[in-house]
Amino acid sequence: MGQTNSTQTRIEQREGSAKLEEKEYGNGCEDLLMKLPDECLGLIFSRLNAPDRNRCSLVCKRWLGVEAQGRRLLSLLAQSDLAPLLPSLLCRFENVTRLALKCPRRTPGIDDNALVLVGGLCPQLRRLKLKGCRQLSDDGLVDFAKICGPLKKFSCGSCAFGVRGLNGILRHCAFLEDVSLKRLRGLVDDPKEFVGPGTNKIKRICLKELCNAHLLSPLIAGSKHLKTLILCRVFGNWDRLLEIITEHLKELVELHLEKLQVSDRGLLAVAQCRSLQVLYLIKAPECGNWGLTVLAMGCKRLRKLHIDGCLSGRIGDEGLISLAEKCSELQELVLMGVNTTSESLVVVGANCSQLERLALCNSETFGDNELACVAHKCNALRNLCIKGCPISDKGLEALTGCCPNLSKVKIKKCKGVSATGATTLQMSRGGLLVSLDTEILVTPKEIPPIRTSQEGSGMQSMHAATPSSRSALAKAKLALAAGGSFVAGTLLRRTSSSSGS
């Protein structure tokens, strides 16, 4: 009995001392985060990703409020069960300027009432993205446009509304600058209804995978201050439409024509855009040398040009020579499926003195002579990419003493180029990075010194101490050349786990 009382007494004494220590510790220490201003705390939250911000908001009520006040971007799963939660969510994040509502396929999404609720509770909304919201109709979009904030960017994809809803956005959103439409199912061919005209503040329009292209021509033509126009897989004959549109686009700077039904007649219309600087002509098999010639005569300020000839053979030296002679400000040239030879590359090197990036893909005529021509003529070149061309190690030798500004060479699917040839090019220039398919050459600064022995067999292996060689699957191979002294380079090959023996 006495032993039990003594044990209980000791327990009480320990608890009392623990409470005393806790009290003293609490009086002597203070929470420094409580002194941190809300502005600084919000700045810290802005540097975190979305999952970390969500975790921080659960720490205390103060962090919950500060994190909500600083949230500008909000992405929600726009299923039908989101509608009852919208008032509490949007009242918490009242400063949201960018909102994305995405609904998965074959899932009921939000309706018109929910979209109108978004417009009323987000007074500072600048950007709205709708994806897969098939329950939204034209009426809901018009009602939203009447009460939404100063909307500047509107993007939608895989939705069911049509011409009337889009016209409501264009009519009521006076600050709209960016419009992106993709896979709209509600664009029905009606001779009485068209999309547009656009407002004078629209600067960018992106149209992808749409039917009834003629319904969108007033939208483009009415945007007189348009800077960027992207057309990708927009069905219909665009030759006549481009003739109508380009008469009004005097300030167009960037144009993408990807997988369109367009010919040289359409390029003749594009030539009216005198301010054009960036052009993507991708998979347009009906365009040829004549179209490029007339294009070069009108668009002399081109800086960036991408051409995918689809191996049709309609684009070759004749068109490239015209471009090089007229477009002297060209800085980036990408040719895919275009059979070019030294005849046109000489003109490109002589006239385009600012050319910094050159890419040639799947060209049957670009060989060692053409590569040597590029090396000797393009002195400002910084980035060179060659894919699927008949070049060899002999052609790479021309790059060893030319192109003083060259910093990166990328070679893919060129059967005539070996690892030894790429290594020799790598070792000949200190700051050059050479990439050969999955084999990446290491810069000379990262290669450790080689210690040779008289008893060696002439071949030695080593592992480069680089970040890319830390993996257990990475293997290093040393390419050595005979001739009295060793010339070594290190190749890192990424191998799969199945071949790591």
Short mmCIF file of C-alpha atoms in Angstrom, two decimals:
data_model
loop_
_atom_site.label_atom_id
_atom_site.label_comp_id
_atom_site.label_asym_id
_atom_site.label_seq_id
_atom_site.Cartn_x
_atom_site.Cartn_y
_atom_site.Cartn_z
CA MET A 1 0.00 0.00 0.00
CA GLY A 2 2.80 2.36 0.93
CA GLN A 3 4.64 1.49 -2.28
CA THR A 4 1.59 2.39 -4.34
CA ASN A 5 1.27 5.79 -2.67
CA SER A 6 4.92 6.59 -3.26
CA THR A 7 4.62 5.68 -6.95
CA GLN A 8 1.58 7.89 -7.35
CA THR A 9 3.39 10.73 -5.60
CA ARG A 10 6.33 10.50 -8.00
CA ILE A 11 3.99 10.57 -11.01
CA GLU A 12 2.27 13.69 -9.70
CA GLN A 13 5.62 15.37 -9.13
CA ARG A 14 6.73 14.61 -12.68
CA GLU A 15 3.50 15.96 -14.13
CA GLY A 16 3.83 19.12 -12.04
CA SER A 17 7.39 19.73 -13.15
CA ALA A 18 6.45 19.11 -16.78
CA LYS A 19 3.64 21.68 -16.59
CA LEU A 20 6.00 24.17 -14.98
CA GLU A 21 8.60 23.67 -17.71
CA GLU A 22 5.95 24.01 -20.38
CA LYS A 23 4.73 27.24 -18.82
CA GLU A 24 8.22 28.66 -18.59
CA TYR A 25 9.01 27.62 -22.18
CA GLY A 26 5.82 29.20 -23.44
CA ASN A 27 6.59 32.47 -21.70
CA GLY A 28 10.20 32.52 -22.94
CA CYS A 29 9.55 31.67 -26.61
CA GLU A 30 7.28 33.25 -29.19
CA ASP A 31 6.05 32.36 -32.65
CA LEU A 32 8.12 34.47 -35.05
CA LEU A 33 5.74 33.69 -37.92
CA MET A 34 3.05 35.68 -36.14
CA LYS A 35 5.18 38.80 -36.61
CA LEU A 36 5.57 38.16 -40.35
CA PRO A 37 3.33 40.56 -42.33
CA ASP A 38 0.60 39.09 -44.48
CA GLU A 39 2.23 40.52 -47.57
CA CYS A 40 5.48 38.63 -46.95
CA LEU A 41 3.60 35.45 -46.13
CA GLY A 42 1.61 35.78 -49.34
CA LEU A 43 4.83 36.28 -51.32
CA ILE A 44 6.16 33.02 -49.88
CA PHE A 45 2.97 31.21 -50.87
CA SER A 46 3.24 32.56 -54.41
CA ARG A 47 6.55 30.72 -54.87
CA LEU A 48 5.00 27.33 -54.01
CA ASN A 49 3.22 24.91 -56.31
CA ALA A 50 -0.47 24.12 -55.96
CA PRO A 51 -0.16 21.00 -53.72
CA ASP A 52 2.17 22.78 -51.28
CA ARG A 53 -0.11 25.80 -51.15
CA ASN A 54 -3.07 23.59 -50.35
CA ARG A 55 -1.16 21.98 -47.47
CA CYS A 56 -0.07 25.34 -46.09
CA SER A 57 -3.65 26.60 -46.10
CA LEU A 58 -4.54 23.88 -43.57
CA VAL A 59 -2.04 25.05 -40.93
CA CYS A 60 -4.21 27.73 -39.32
CA LYS A 61 -6.99 30.21 -40.08
CA ARG A 62 -4.54 33.02 -40.79
CA TRP A 63 -2.65 30.99 -43.37
CA LEU A 64 -5.95 29.90 -44.88
CA GLY A 65 -7.00 33.51 -45.42
CA VAL A 66 -3.62 34.77 -46.65
CA GLU A 67 -3.24 31.92 -49.14
CA ALA A 68 -6.75 32.51 -50.48
CA GLN A 69 -6.16 36.24 -50.91
CA GLY A 70 -3.01 35.62 -52.93
CA ARG A 71 -4.43 32.93 -55.23
CA ARG A 72 -4.65 34.14 -58.82
CA LEU A 73 -4.93 30.88 -60.76
CA LEU A 74 -7.64 28.32 -60.03
CA SER A 75 -8.30 25.06 -61.90
CA LEU A 76 -11.48 23.14 -61.07
CA LEU A 77 -12.94 19.80 -62.12
CA ALA A 78 -16.12 21.10 -63.73
CA GLN A 79 -18.44 18.15 -63.14
CA SER A 80 -22.11 18.62 -62.36
CA ASP A 81 -21.57 18.18 -58.61
CA LEU A 82 -19.33 21.27 -58.56
CA ALA A 83 -22.26 23.70 -58.83
CA PRO A 84 -23.33 23.61 -55.11
CA LEU A 85 -19.72 24.23 -54.03
CA LEU A 86 -19.06 27.21 -56.30
CA PRO A 87 -20.37 29.94 -53.95
CA SER A 88 -18.10 28.93 -51.06
CA LEU A 89 -15.10 28.32 -53.33
CA LEU A 90 -15.30 31.56 -55.29
CA CYS A 91 -16.04 33.64 -52.18
CA ARG A 92 -12.88 32.27 -50.64
CA PHE A 93 -10.73 32.95 -53.75
CA GLU A 94 -12.19 36.33 -54.57
CA ASN A 95 -9.01 37.63 -56.25
CA VAL A 96 -8.80 34.93 -58.91
CA THR A 97 -7.88 36.30 -62.33
CA ARG A 98 -7.36 33.00 -64.23
CA LEU A 99 -9.93 30.23 -64.04
CA ALA A 100 -9.93 26.84 -65.80
CA LEU A 101 -13.04 24.64 -65.82
CA LYS A 102 -12.30 21.17 -67.19
CA CYS A 103 -14.71 18.26 -67.42
CA PRO A 104 -13.63 14.70 -68.36
CA ARG A 105 -15.12 12.93 -71.34
CA ARG A 106 -18.46 11.17 -70.94
CA THR A 107 -19.08 12.99 -67.67
CA PRO A 108 -21.90 15.52 -67.09
CA GLY A 109 -20.45 18.98 -66.60
CA ILE A 110 -21.62 22.27 -65.17
CA ASP A 111 -24.69 23.96 -66.66
CA ASP A 112 -25.54 27.53 -67.62
CA ASN A 113 -26.53 28.54 -64.09
CA ALA A 114 -23.11 27.54 -62.74
CA LEU A 115 -21.33 29.55 -65.44
CA VAL A 116 -23.43 32.63 -64.66
CA LEU A 117 -22.54 32.16 -61.00
CA VAL A 118 -18.86 32.19 -61.95
CA GLY A 119 -19.31 35.47 -63.80
CA GLY A 120 -20.95 37.09 -60.80
CA LEU A 121 -18.50 35.88 -58.13
CA CYS A 122 -15.26 36.55 -60.06
CA PRO A 123 -15.19 40.31 -60.63
CA GLN A 124 -11.47 40.33 -61.47
CA LEU A 125 -11.53 37.45 -63.96
CA ARG A 126 -9.10 38.04 -66.84
CA ARG A 127 -8.74 34.58 -68.38
CA LEU A 128 -11.30 31.79 -68.72
CA LYS A 129 -10.70 28.30 -70.12
CA LEU A 130 -13.56 25.88 -70.77
CA LYS A 131 -12.76 22.30 -71.73
CA GLY A 132 -15.26 19.49 -72.19
CA CYS A 133 -18.19 21.52 -70.77
CA ARG A 134 -20.80 20.11 -73.16
CA GLN A 135 -23.81 21.13 -71.04
CA LEU A 136 -23.15 24.84 -71.67
CA SER A 137 -25.41 26.44 -74.26
CA ASP A 138 -25.43 29.70 -76.19
CA ASP A 139 -27.82 31.30 -73.68
CA GLY A 140 -25.51 30.53 -70.76
CA LEU A 141 -22.49 31.97 -72.57
CA VAL A 142 -24.36 35.18 -73.44
CA ASP A 143 -25.58 35.64 -69.85
CA PHE A 144 -22.06 35.07 -68.56
CA ALA A 145 -20.59 37.64 -70.96
CA LYS A 146 -23.02 40.31 -69.74
CA ILE A 147 -21.89 40.11 -66.08
CA CYS A 148 -18.29 38.86 -66.22
CA GLY A 149 -15.30 41.01 -65.32
CA PRO A 150 -12.73 42.55 -67.65
CA LEU A 151 -12.13 39.32 -69.58
CA LYS A 152 -9.04 39.44 -71.81
CA LYS A 153 -8.57 35.82 -72.87
CA PHE A 154 -11.27 33.28 -73.73
CA SER A 155 -10.35 29.70 -74.55
CA CYS A 156 -12.71 26.78 -75.15
CA GLY A 157 -12.37 23.23 -76.41
CA SER A 158 -14.77 20.32 -76.96
CA CYS A 159 -17.82 22.42 -76.07
CA ALA A 160 -21.32 22.39 -77.61
CA PHE A 161 -22.22 26.09 -77.95
CA GLY A 162 -22.02 27.79 -81.31
CA VAL A 163 -22.18 31.06 -83.21
CA ARG A 164 -24.62 32.93 -80.96
CA GLY A 165 -22.65 32.20 -77.79
CA LEU A 166 -19.35 33.29 -79.35
CA ASN A 167 -20.93 36.48 -80.64
CA GLY A 168 -22.15 37.21 -77.11
CA ILE A 169 -18.57 36.99 -75.83
CA LEU A 170 -17.27 39.23 -78.63
CA ARG A 171 -20.05 41.78 -78.15
CA HIS A 172 -20.02 42.17 -74.36
CA CYS A 173 -16.33 41.58 -73.49
CA ALA A 174 -14.88 44.90 -74.57
CA PHE A 175 -11.36 44.13 -73.28
CA LEU A 176 -10.98 40.79 -75.10
CA GLU A 177 -7.48 40.34 -76.61
CA ASP A 178 -7.05 36.58 -77.07
CA VAL A 179 -9.53 34.06 -78.53
CA SER A 180 -8.79 30.34 -78.78
CA LEU A 181 -11.35 27.90 -80.23
CA LYS A 182 -10.82 24.16 -80.56
CA ARG A 183 -13.22 21.38 -81.55
CA LEU A 184 -16.48 23.32 -81.24
CA ARG A 185 -19.44 21.14 -82.18
CA GLY A 186 -22.03 23.87 -82.32
CA LEU A 187 -20.71 25.66 -85.43
CA VAL A 188 -23.57 24.84 -87.79
CA ASP A 189 -23.52 26.06 -91.37
CA ASP A 190 -26.10 28.84 -91.46
CA PRO A 191 -25.92 31.53 -94.17
CA LYS A 192 -27.49 34.06 -91.79
CA GLU A 193 -25.07 33.69 -88.86
CA PHE A 194 -21.32 34.34 -88.74
CA VAL A 195 -18.81 34.61 -85.90
CA GLY A 196 -17.71 38.20 -85.54
CA PRO A 197 -16.65 40.70 -86.45
CA GLY A 198 -13.93 40.85 -83.83
CA THR A 199 -13.15 43.86 -81.69
CA ASN A 200 -10.29 46.24 -82.34
CA LYS A 201 -8.45 45.02 -79.22
CA ILE A 202 -8.09 41.36 -80.27
CA LYS A 203 -4.40 40.60 -80.84
CA ARG A 204 -4.34 36.79 -81.02
CA ILE A 205 -6.69 34.22 -82.57
CA CYS A 206 -6.11 30.46 -82.48
CA LEU A 207 -8.43 28.10 -84.39
CA LYS A 208 -7.88 24.33 -84.31
CA GLU A 209 -9.89 21.39 -85.63
CA LEU A 210 -12.99 23.32 -86.63
CA CYS A 211 -15.54 22.79 -89.38
CA ASN A 212 -17.30 25.48 -91.45
CA ALA A 213 -14.28 27.74 -91.69
CA HIS A 214 -16.14 30.46 -93.60
CA LEU A 215 -18.19 31.22 -90.46
CA LEU A 216 -15.01 32.49 -88.78
CA SER A 217 -13.72 34.81 -91.50
CA PRO A 218 -15.53 37.93 -90.13
CA LEU A 219 -13.93 37.27 -86.73
CA ILE A 220 -10.45 37.38 -88.24
CA ALA A 221 -11.01 40.15 -90.75
CA GLY A 222 -12.66 42.38 -88.16
CA SER A 223 -9.69 42.15 -85.79
CA LYS A 224 -7.73 44.94 -87.44
CA HIS A 225 -4.98 45.00 -84.80
CA LEU A 226 -4.39 41.24 -84.91
CA LYS A 227 -0.76 40.24 -84.27
CA THR A 228 -0.90 36.41 -84.19
CA LEU A 229 -3.10 34.06 -86.22
CA ILE A 230 -2.92 30.27 -85.78
CA LEU A 231 -4.91 28.02 -88.14
CA CYS A 232 -4.53 24.26 -87.63
CA ARG A 233 -6.75 21.66 -89.28
CA VAL A 234 -9.50 24.17 -89.93
CA PHE A 235 -11.46 22.56 -92.73
CA GLY A 236 -12.39 24.30 -95.94
CA ASN A 237 -10.62 25.96 -98.85
CA TRP A 238 -8.57 28.78 -97.36
CA ASP A 239 -7.25 30.34 -100.55
CA ARG A 240 -10.28 32.56 -101.08
CA LEU A 241 -10.67 33.22 -97.35
CA LEU A 242 -7.05 34.35 -97.05
CA GLU A 243 -7.58 36.80 -99.90
CA ILE A 244 -10.43 38.39 -97.97
CA ILE A 245 -8.77 38.29 -94.57
CA THR A 246 -5.31 39.58 -95.39
CA GLU A 247 -6.67 42.79 -96.91
CA HIS A 248 -7.51 43.94 -93.38
CA LEU A 249 -4.58 42.48 -91.38
CA LYS A 250 -1.96 45.15 -91.83
CA GLU A 251 -0.33 44.54 -88.42
CA LEU A 252 -0.07 40.73 -88.56
CA VAL A 253 3.31 39.56 -87.23
CA GLU A 254 2.95 35.78 -86.77
CA LEU A 255 1.03 33.32 -88.96
CA HIS A 256 0.64 29.54 -88.59
CA LEU A 257 -0.81 27.55 -91.49
CA GLU A 258 -0.83 23.91 -90.38
CA LYS A 259 -2.57 21.10 -92.26
CA LEU A 260 -4.80 23.43 -94.27
CA GLN A 261 -6.17 23.29 -97.77
CA VAL A 262 -4.05 26.13 -99.11
CA SER A 263 -2.04 26.57 -102.30
CA ASP A 264 0.21 29.15 -103.95
CA ARG A 265 -2.84 31.36 -104.38
CA GLY A 266 -3.15 31.54 -100.60
CA LEU A 267 0.54 32.44 -100.24
CA LEU A 268 -0.01 35.25 -102.74
CA ALA A 269 -2.67 36.60 -100.39
CA VAL A 270 -0.34 36.25 -97.38
CA ALA A 271 2.22 38.37 -99.23
CA GLN A 272 0.01 41.38 -98.53
CA CYS A 273 0.99 41.20 -94.83
CA ARG A 274 4.04 43.44 -95.04
CA SER A 275 4.73 43.26 -91.29
CA LEU A 276 4.87 39.45 -91.14
CA GLN A 277 7.93 38.16 -89.23
CA VAL A 278 7.07 34.56 -88.28
CA LEU A 279 5.56 31.99 -90.67
CA TYR A 280 4.80 28.31 -90.13
CA LEU A 281 3.85 26.49 -93.33
CA ILE A 282 3.27 22.92 -92.15
CA LYS A 283 2.03 20.07 -94.36
CA ALA A 284 0.62 22.11 -97.19
CA PRO A 285 1.47 19.89 -100.20
CA GLU A 286 -0.14 22.24 -102.73
CA CYS A 287 2.33 25.06 -102.01
CA GLY A 288 5.39 25.28 -104.24
CA ASN A 289 8.31 27.41 -105.37
CA TRP A 290 6.14 30.02 -107.06
CA GLY A 291 4.20 30.61 -103.84
CA LEU A 292 7.41 31.10 -101.86
CA THR A 293 8.71 33.50 -104.49
CA VAL A 294 5.69 35.81 -104.33
CA LEU A 295 5.65 35.48 -100.54
CA ALA A 296 9.25 36.65 -100.31
CA MET A 297 8.49 39.68 -102.47
CA GLY A 298 5.85 40.90 -100.01
CA CYS A 299 7.09 39.67 -96.61
CA LYS A 300 10.65 40.97 -96.58
CA ARG A 301 10.79 41.25 -92.78
CA LEU A 302 10.60 37.52 -92.11
CA ARG A 303 12.75 36.45 -89.14
CA LYS A 304 11.50 32.93 -88.51
CA LEU A 305 10.37 30.46 -91.19
CA HIS A 306 9.27 26.83 -90.76
CA ILE A 307 8.44 24.81 -93.88
CA ASP A 308 7.24 21.21 -93.98
CA GLY A 309 7.18 20.17 -97.62
CA CYS A 310 5.66 16.73 -96.94
CA LEU A 311 8.23 15.28 -99.37
CA SER A 312 6.02 16.48 -102.22
CA GLY A 313 8.95 17.88 -104.21
CA ARG A 314 7.14 21.14 -104.98
CA ILE A 315 9.51 23.22 -102.83
CA GLY A 316 13.22 23.28 -103.61
CA ASP A 317 16.16 25.48 -104.51
CA GLU A 318 14.16 27.93 -106.60
CA GLY A 319 11.87 28.97 -103.78
CA LEU A 320 14.65 29.05 -101.18
CA ILE A 321 16.83 31.26 -103.37
CA SER A 322 14.01 33.77 -103.72
CA LEU A 323 13.49 33.78 -99.96
CA ALA A 324 17.19 34.26 -99.26
CA GLU A 325 17.49 37.12 -101.76
CA LYS A 326 14.50 39.05 -100.41
CA CYS A 327 14.40 38.14 -96.69
CA SER A 328 17.81 39.25 -95.47
CA GLU A 329 16.65 39.50 -91.81
CA LEU A 330 16.06 35.76 -91.51
CA GLN A 331 17.29 34.40 -88.15
CA GLU A 332 15.71 30.92 -87.97
CA LEU A 333 15.10 28.52 -90.85
CA VAL A 334 13.58 25.05 -90.45
CA LEU A 335 13.16 22.88 -93.56
CA MET A 336 11.40 19.52 -93.30
CA GLY A 337 10.97 17.33 -96.35
CA VAL A 338 12.57 19.97 -98.58
CA ASN A 339 15.29 18.82 -100.99
CA THR A 340 17.81 21.60 -100.86
CA THR A 341 21.30 21.66 -102.40
CA SER A 342 24.41 23.82 -102.29
CA GLU A 343 22.94 26.08 -104.96
CA SER A 344 20.39 27.56 -102.56
CA LEU A 345 22.48 27.23 -99.39
CA VAL A 346 25.18 29.46 -100.87
CA VAL A 347 22.62 32.22 -101.36
CA VAL A 348 21.22 31.69 -97.87
CA GLY A 349 24.68 32.03 -96.34
CA ALA A 350 25.59 35.07 -98.42
CA ASN A 351 22.40 37.11 -97.91
CA CYS A 352 21.09 35.96 -94.51
CA SER A 353 23.96 37.18 -92.35
CA GLN A 354 21.84 37.01 -89.16
CA LEU A 355 20.89 33.34 -89.50
CA GLU A 356 21.40 31.75 -86.05
CA ARG A 357 19.37 28.53 -86.20
CA LEU A 358 19.18 26.09 -89.08
CA ALA A 359 17.34 22.75 -89.10
CA LEU A 360 17.14 20.30 -92.01
CA CYS A 361 15.00 17.18 -91.67
CA ASN A 362 14.36 14.33 -94.11
CA SER A 363 16.15 15.95 -97.03
CA GLU A 364 17.42 13.47 -99.59
CA THR A 365 19.84 15.94 -101.18
CA PHE A 366 21.49 17.43 -98.10
CA GLY A 367 24.85 15.63 -97.96
CA ASP A 368 28.47 16.35 -97.07
CA ASN A 369 28.91 19.03 -99.72
CA GLU A 370 25.83 20.88 -98.50
CA LEU A 371 27.00 20.63 -94.90
CA ALA A 372 30.39 22.05 -95.88
CA CYS A 373 28.62 24.89 -97.66
CA VAL A 374 26.66 25.71 -94.49
CA ALA A 375 29.85 25.59 -92.42
CA HIS A 376 31.73 28.03 -94.64
CA LYS A 377 28.89 30.46 -95.43
CA CYS A 378 26.74 30.72 -92.28
CA ASN A 379 29.13 32.50 -89.94
CA ALA A 380 26.45 33.63 -87.44
CA LEU A 381 25.07 30.12 -86.95
CA ARG A 382 24.58 29.05 -83.31
CA ASN A 383 22.30 26.05 -83.49
CA LEU A 384 22.39 23.34 -86.17
CA CYS A 385 19.99 20.38 -86.32
CA ILE A 386 20.18 17.62 -88.95
CA LYS A 387 17.76 14.69 -89.03
CA GLY A 388 17.40 11.90 -91.57
CA CYS A 389 19.90 13.33 -94.07
CA PRO A 390 22.68 11.50 -96.01
CA ILE A 391 25.65 13.10 -94.24
CA SER A 392 28.73 11.30 -92.91
CA ASP A 393 31.73 11.84 -90.65
CA LYS A 394 33.56 13.52 -93.51
CA GLY A 395 30.93 16.23 -93.64
CA LEU A 396 31.26 16.90 -89.91
CA GLU A 397 34.94 17.69 -90.37
CA ALA A 398 33.95 20.95 -92.08
CA LEU A 399 32.48 22.22 -88.80
CA THR A 400 35.73 21.90 -86.86
CA GLY A 401 37.20 25.21 -88.01
CA CYS A 402 34.13 27.14 -89.19
CA CYS A 403 31.05 28.78 -87.64
CA PRO A 404 32.81 30.49 -84.71
CA ASN A 405 29.51 31.11 -82.84
CA LEU A 406 28.28 27.51 -83.11
CA SER A 407 27.26 26.21 -79.65
CA LYS A 408 25.01 23.19 -80.33
CA VAL A 409 24.86 20.50 -83.02
CA LYS A 410 22.08 17.90 -82.96
CA ILE A 411 22.18 14.88 -85.27
CA LYS A 412 19.42 12.28 -85.45
CA LYS A 413 18.80 9.30 -87.73
CA CYS A 414 21.81 10.00 -89.95
CA LYS A 415 23.23 6.55 -90.70
CA GLY A 416 26.50 7.87 -92.11
CA VAL A 417 27.50 9.59 -88.85
CA SER A 418 29.32 7.46 -86.29
CA ALA A 419 30.10 8.03 -82.64
CA THR A 420 33.78 8.47 -83.52
CA GLY A 421 33.06 11.28 -85.97
CA ALA A 422 30.79 13.06 -83.50
CA THR A 423 33.40 12.67 -80.76
CA THR A 424 36.11 14.15 -82.96
CA LEU A 425 33.93 17.17 -83.63
CA GLN A 426 33.20 17.50 -79.92
CA MET A 427 36.87 17.40 -78.94
CA SER A 428 37.94 19.84 -81.63
CA ARG A 429 35.90 22.69 -80.10
CA GLY A 430 35.82 23.49 -76.40
CA GLY A 431 32.36 25.01 -75.95
CA LEU A 432 30.46 22.93 -78.51
CA LEU A 433 27.71 20.53 -77.42
CA VAL A 434 27.08 17.67 -79.85
CA SER A 435 24.07 15.37 -79.55
CA LEU A 436 23.89 12.12 -81.54
CA ASP A 437 20.50 10.41 -81.12
CA THR A 438 20.57 9.01 -77.54
CA GLU A 439 24.30 9.52 -77.21
CA ILE A 440 25.19 12.87 -75.69
CA LEU A 441 28.74 14.11 -75.83
CA VAL A 442 30.27 15.54 -72.67
CA THR A 443 32.10 18.84 -72.81
CA PRO A 444 35.90 18.59 -72.46
CA LYS A 445 35.81 20.34 -69.06
CA GLU A 446 33.95 17.37 -67.62
CA ILE A 447 36.38 14.72 -68.94
CA PRO A 448 38.93 13.58 -66.34
CA PRO A 449 42.58 13.24 -67.40
CA ILE A 450 43.61 9.94 -68.98
CA ARG A 451 46.54 8.05 -67.53
CA THR A 452 48.19 5.76 -70.03
CA SER A 453 50.49 2.86 -69.25
CA GLN A 454 53.08 1.18 -71.38
CA GLU A 455 51.52 -2.21 -70.75
CA GLY A 456 48.09 -1.11 -71.98
CA SER A 457 46.51 -2.64 -75.02
CA GLY A 458 45.71 0.73 -76.57
CA MET A 459 42.07 0.86 -75.41
CA GLN A 460 41.06 2.17 -71.98
CA SER A 461 37.65 2.88 -70.48
CA MET A 462 36.61 5.41 -67.93
CA HIS A 463 33.46 6.82 -66.35
CA ALA A 464 32.83 10.57 -66.63
CA ALA A 465 31.86 12.28 -63.41
CA THR A 466 28.84 14.09 -64.81
CA PRO A 467 25.24 14.39 -63.54
CA SER A 468 23.96 12.32 -66.45
CA SER A 469 26.30 9.40 -65.60
CA ARG A 470 25.14 8.97 -61.99
CA SER A 471 22.51 6.47 -63.03
CA ALA A 472 23.43 2.83 -62.58
CA LEU A 473 22.31 2.15 -66.15
CA ALA A 474 24.57 4.79 -67.75
CA LYS A 475 27.62 3.47 -69.60
CA ALA A 476 30.67 5.36 -70.76
CA LYS A 477 32.66 4.54 -73.87
CA LEU A 478 35.97 6.05 -74.83
CA ALA A 479 36.75 6.66 -78.51
CA LEU A 480 40.48 6.69 -79.15
CA ALA A 481 42.30 7.47 -82.35
CA ALA A 482 45.76 6.07 -83.11
CA GLY A 483 48.70 8.10 -84.31
CA GLY A 484 51.20 8.62 -81.50
CA SER A 485 48.83 10.45 -79.10
CA PHE A 486 45.45 9.66 -77.69
CA VAL A 487 42.47 11.80 -78.72
CA ALA A 488 39.69 10.84 -76.35
CA GLY A 489 36.03 11.74 -75.89
CA THR A 490 33.36 10.38 -73.65
CA LEU A 491 30.01 9.16 -74.90
CA LEU A 492 27.09 8.57 -72.56
CA ARG A 493 24.51 6.09 -73.83
CA ARG A 494 21.19 5.78 -72.10
CA THR A 495 20.35 2.13 -72.02
CA SER A 496 17.17 0.47 -70.91
CA SER A 497 16.95 -1.84 -67.94
CA SER A 498 16.48 -4.83 -70.19
CA SER A 499 19.86 -4.35 -71.84
CA GLY A 500 21.90 -3.39 -68.79
CA SER A 501 24.12 -6.45 -68.68
#
